Tab-separated table of C-alpha atoms in Angstrom:
chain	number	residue	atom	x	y	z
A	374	UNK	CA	0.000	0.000	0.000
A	375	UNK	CA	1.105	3.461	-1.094
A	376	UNK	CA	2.434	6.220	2.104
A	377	UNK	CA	0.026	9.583	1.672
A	378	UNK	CA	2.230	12.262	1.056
A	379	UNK	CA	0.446	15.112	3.676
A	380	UNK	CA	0.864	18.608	3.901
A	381	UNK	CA	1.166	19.818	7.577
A	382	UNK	CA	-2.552	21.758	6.976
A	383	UNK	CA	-3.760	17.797	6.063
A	384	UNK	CA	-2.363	16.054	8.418
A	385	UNK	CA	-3.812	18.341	11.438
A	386	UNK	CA	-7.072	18.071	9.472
A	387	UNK	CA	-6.759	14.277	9.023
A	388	UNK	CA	-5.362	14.163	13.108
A	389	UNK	CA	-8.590	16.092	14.228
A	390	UNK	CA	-10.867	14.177	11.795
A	391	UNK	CA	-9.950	10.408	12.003
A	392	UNK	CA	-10.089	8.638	15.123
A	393	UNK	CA	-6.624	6.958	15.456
A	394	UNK	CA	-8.573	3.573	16.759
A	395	UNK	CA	-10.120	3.925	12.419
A	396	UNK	CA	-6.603	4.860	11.554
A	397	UNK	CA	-5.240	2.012	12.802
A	398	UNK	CA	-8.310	-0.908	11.977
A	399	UNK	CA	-7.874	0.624	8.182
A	400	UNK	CA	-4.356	0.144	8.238
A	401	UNK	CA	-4.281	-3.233	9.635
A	402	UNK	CA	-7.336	-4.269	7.672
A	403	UNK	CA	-7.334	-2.917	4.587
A	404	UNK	CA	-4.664	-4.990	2.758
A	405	UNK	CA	-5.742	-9.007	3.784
A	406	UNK	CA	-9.634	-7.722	3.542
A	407	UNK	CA	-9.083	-7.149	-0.254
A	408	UNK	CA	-7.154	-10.169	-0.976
A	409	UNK	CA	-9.365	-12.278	1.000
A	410	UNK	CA	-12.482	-10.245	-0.727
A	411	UNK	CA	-10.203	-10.981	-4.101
A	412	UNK	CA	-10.398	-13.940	-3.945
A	413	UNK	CA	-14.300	-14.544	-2.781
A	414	UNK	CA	-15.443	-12.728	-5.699
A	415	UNK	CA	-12.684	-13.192	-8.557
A	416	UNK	CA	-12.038	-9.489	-9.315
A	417	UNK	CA	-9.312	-7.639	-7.158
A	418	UNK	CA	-11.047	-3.948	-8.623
A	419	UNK	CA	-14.445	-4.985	-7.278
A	420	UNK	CA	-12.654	-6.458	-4.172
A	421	UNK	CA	-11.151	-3.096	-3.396
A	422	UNK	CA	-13.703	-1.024	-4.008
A	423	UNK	CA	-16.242	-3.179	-1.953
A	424	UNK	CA	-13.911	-2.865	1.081
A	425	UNK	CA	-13.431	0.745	0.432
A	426	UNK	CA	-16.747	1.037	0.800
A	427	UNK	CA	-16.995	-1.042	3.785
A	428	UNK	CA	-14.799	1.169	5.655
A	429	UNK	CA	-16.437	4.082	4.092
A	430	UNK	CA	-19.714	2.860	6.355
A	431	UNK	CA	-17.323	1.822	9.423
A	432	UNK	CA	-16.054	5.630	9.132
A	433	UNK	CA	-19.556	6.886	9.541
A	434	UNK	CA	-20.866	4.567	11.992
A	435	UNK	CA	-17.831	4.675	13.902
A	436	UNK	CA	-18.923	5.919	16.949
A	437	UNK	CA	-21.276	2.617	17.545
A	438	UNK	CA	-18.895	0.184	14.970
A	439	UNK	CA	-15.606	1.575	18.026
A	440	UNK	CA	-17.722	-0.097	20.474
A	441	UNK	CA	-17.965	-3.506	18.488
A	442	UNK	CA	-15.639	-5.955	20.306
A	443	UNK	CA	-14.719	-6.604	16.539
A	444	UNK	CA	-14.636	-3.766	14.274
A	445	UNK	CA	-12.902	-5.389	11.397
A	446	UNK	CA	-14.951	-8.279	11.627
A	447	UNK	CA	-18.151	-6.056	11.081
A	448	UNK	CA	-16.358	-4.501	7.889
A	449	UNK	CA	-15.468	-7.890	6.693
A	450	UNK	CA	-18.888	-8.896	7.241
A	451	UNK	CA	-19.940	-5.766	5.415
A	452	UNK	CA	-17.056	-6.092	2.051
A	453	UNK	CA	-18.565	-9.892	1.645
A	454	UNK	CA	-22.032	-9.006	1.563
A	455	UNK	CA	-21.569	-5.721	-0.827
A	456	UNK	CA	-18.998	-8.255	-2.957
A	457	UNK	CA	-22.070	-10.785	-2.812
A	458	UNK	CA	-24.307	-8.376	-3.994
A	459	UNK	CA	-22.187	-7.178	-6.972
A	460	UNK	CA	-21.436	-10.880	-7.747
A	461	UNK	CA	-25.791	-11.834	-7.927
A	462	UNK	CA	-25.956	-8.276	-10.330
A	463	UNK	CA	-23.013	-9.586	-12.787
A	464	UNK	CA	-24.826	-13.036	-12.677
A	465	UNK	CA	-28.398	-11.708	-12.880
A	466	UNK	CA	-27.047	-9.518	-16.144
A	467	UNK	CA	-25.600	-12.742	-17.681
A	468	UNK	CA	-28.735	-14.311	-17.761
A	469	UNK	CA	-30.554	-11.376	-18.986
A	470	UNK	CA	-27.552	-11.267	-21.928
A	471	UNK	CA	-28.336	-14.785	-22.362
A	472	UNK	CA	-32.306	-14.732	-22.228
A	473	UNK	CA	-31.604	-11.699	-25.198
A	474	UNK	CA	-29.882	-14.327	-27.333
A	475	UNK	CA	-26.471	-11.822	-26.942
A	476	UNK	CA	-23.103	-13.454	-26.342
A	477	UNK	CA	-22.143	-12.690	-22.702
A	478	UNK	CA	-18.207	-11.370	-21.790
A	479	UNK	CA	-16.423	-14.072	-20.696
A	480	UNK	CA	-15.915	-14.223	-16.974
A	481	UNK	CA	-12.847	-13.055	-15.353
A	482	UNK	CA	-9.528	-14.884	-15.234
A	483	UNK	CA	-9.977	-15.793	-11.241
A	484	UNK	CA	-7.477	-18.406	-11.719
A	485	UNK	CA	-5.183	-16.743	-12.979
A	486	UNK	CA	-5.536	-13.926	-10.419
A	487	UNK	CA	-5.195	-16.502	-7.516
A	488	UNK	CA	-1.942	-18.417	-8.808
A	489	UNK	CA	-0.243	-14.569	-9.496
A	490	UNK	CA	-0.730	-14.183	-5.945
A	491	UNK	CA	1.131	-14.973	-3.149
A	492	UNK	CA	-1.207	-17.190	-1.641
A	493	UNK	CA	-1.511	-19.847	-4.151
A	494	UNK	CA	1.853	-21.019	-5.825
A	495	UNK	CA	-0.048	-24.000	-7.489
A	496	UNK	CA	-2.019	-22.861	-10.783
A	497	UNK	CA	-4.082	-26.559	-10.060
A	498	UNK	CA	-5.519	-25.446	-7.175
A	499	UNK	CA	-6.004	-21.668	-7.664
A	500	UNK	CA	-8.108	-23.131	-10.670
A	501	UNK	CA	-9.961	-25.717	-8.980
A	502	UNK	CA	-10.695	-23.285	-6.078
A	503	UNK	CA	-12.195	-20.884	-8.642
A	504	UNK	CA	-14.091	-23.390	-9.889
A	505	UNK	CA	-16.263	-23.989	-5.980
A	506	UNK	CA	-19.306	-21.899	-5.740
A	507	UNK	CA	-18.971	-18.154	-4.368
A	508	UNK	CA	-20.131	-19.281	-1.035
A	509	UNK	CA	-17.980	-22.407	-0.822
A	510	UNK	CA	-14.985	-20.551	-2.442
A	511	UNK	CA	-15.707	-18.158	1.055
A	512	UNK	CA	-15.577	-20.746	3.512
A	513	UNK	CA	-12.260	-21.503	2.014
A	514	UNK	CA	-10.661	-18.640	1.853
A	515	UNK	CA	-11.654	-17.076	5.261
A	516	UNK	CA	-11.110	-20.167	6.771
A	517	UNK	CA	-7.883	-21.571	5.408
A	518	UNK	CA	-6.249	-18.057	3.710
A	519	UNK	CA	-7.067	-16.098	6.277
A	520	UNK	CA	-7.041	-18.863	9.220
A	521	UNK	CA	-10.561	-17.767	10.756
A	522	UNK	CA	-12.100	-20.378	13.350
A	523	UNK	CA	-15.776	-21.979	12.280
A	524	UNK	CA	-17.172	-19.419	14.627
A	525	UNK	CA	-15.121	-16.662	12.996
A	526	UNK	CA	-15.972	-17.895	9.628
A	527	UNK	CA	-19.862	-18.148	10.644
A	528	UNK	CA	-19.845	-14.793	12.278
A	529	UNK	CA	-18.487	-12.908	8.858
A	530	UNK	CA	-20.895	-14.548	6.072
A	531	UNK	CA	-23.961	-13.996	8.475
A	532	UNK	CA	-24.231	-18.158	8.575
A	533	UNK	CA	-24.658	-20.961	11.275
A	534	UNK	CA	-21.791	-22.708	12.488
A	535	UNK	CA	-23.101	-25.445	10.798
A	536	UNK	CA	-23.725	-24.091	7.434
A	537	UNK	CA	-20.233	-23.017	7.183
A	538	UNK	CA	-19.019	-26.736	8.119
A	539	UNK	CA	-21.401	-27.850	5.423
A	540	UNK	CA	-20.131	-25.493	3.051
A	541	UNK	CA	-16.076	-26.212	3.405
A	542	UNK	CA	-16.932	-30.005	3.605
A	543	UNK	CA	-18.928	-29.349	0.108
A	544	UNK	CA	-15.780	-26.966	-0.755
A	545	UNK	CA	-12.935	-29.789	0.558
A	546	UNK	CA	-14.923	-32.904	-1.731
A	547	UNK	CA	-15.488	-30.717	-4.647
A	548	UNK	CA	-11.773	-29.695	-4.698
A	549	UNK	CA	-11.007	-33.595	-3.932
A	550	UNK	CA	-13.185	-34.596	-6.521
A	551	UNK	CA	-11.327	-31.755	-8.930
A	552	UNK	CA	-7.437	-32.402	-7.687
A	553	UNK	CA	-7.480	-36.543	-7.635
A	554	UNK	CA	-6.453	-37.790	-10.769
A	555	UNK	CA	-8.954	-39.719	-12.184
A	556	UNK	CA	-6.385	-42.146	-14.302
A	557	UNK	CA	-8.214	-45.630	-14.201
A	558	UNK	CA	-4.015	-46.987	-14.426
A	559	UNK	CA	-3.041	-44.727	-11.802
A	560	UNK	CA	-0.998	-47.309	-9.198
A	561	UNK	CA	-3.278	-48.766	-6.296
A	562	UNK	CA	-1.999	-47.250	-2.833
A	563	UNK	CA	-3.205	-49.291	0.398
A	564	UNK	CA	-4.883	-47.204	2.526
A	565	UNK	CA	-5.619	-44.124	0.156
A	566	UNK	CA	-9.584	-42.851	0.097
């Protein structure tokens, strides 16, 4: 992330303007909640504009979203659902392309934006992950990217503990099902699944 370059009139502005508690949840925040965002929805421009906006609300709610025993959660919570909504629009205007009898875009290179990044050396799996559903491909990442507990996990999609453990055992067959070569003459191995 780019260092603002402040004139001393901007800074005291900025200083008397933005709580340092914000200051320092943006700062902290900002960076994983687009990459994990990034990688929900597929396009790192929607990603950061969706948390943007997220902290955007957190800014002007802050006095109540301070209080929260976990701010960042709550703007998590908030990136996913705005990312979810911009995700059901691009789908709903597919269909609408398609029910037209127009060719649709093609959708975005996902794979190829999760094995550029850091968190996924192996183009196999960045593609098979962008293969699960949206909601499944969530689980995943908050869970396993960004190391969130079930509870964590459950608390920033708005879901049951137990929907989210149906949704990364869903998410952990499916990639199964997508990584395991399927060679009939692969070699037999004693004990494998």
């Amino acid at each position: 992330m780019a260092v603002l370059e402040w004139s001393a009139d901007e800074a005291e502005v900025h200083a008397r303007v933005v709580p340092s508690e914000f200051d320092a949840l943006f700062l902290a925040g900002y960076g994983r909640l687009v990459r994990s965002v990034s990688y929900i929805c597929g396009d790192p421009e929607v990603a950061a504009d969706c948390v943007a906006d997220a902290f955007e609300r957190a800014f002007v709610r802050w006095r109540k979203v301070g209080q929260l025993d976990d701010p960042l959660g709550w703007v998590r919570r908030v990136a996913i659902h705005r990312a979810t909504d911009v995700h059901r629009r691009r789908v709903r205007g597919r269909r609408a392309v398609l029910r037209l009898g127009m060719r649709p875009e093609p959708p975005s290179r996902m794979a190829q934006q999760m094995s550029d990044s850091m968190q996924f050396h192996d183009s196999e799996l960045a593609a098979a992950v962008a293969e699960l559903s949206q909601q499944q491909r969530a689980v995943v990442v908050l869970h396993y990217l960004d190391d969130m507990s079930v509870i964590e996990v459950s608390a920033a999609l708005s879901l049951s503990d137990g929907a989210v453990k149906y949704h990364l055992h869903q998410a952990r067959a499916r990639l199964r099902n997508i990584l395991q070569p399927h060679d009939s003459d692969a070699p037999y191995r004693e004990g494998a699944p």
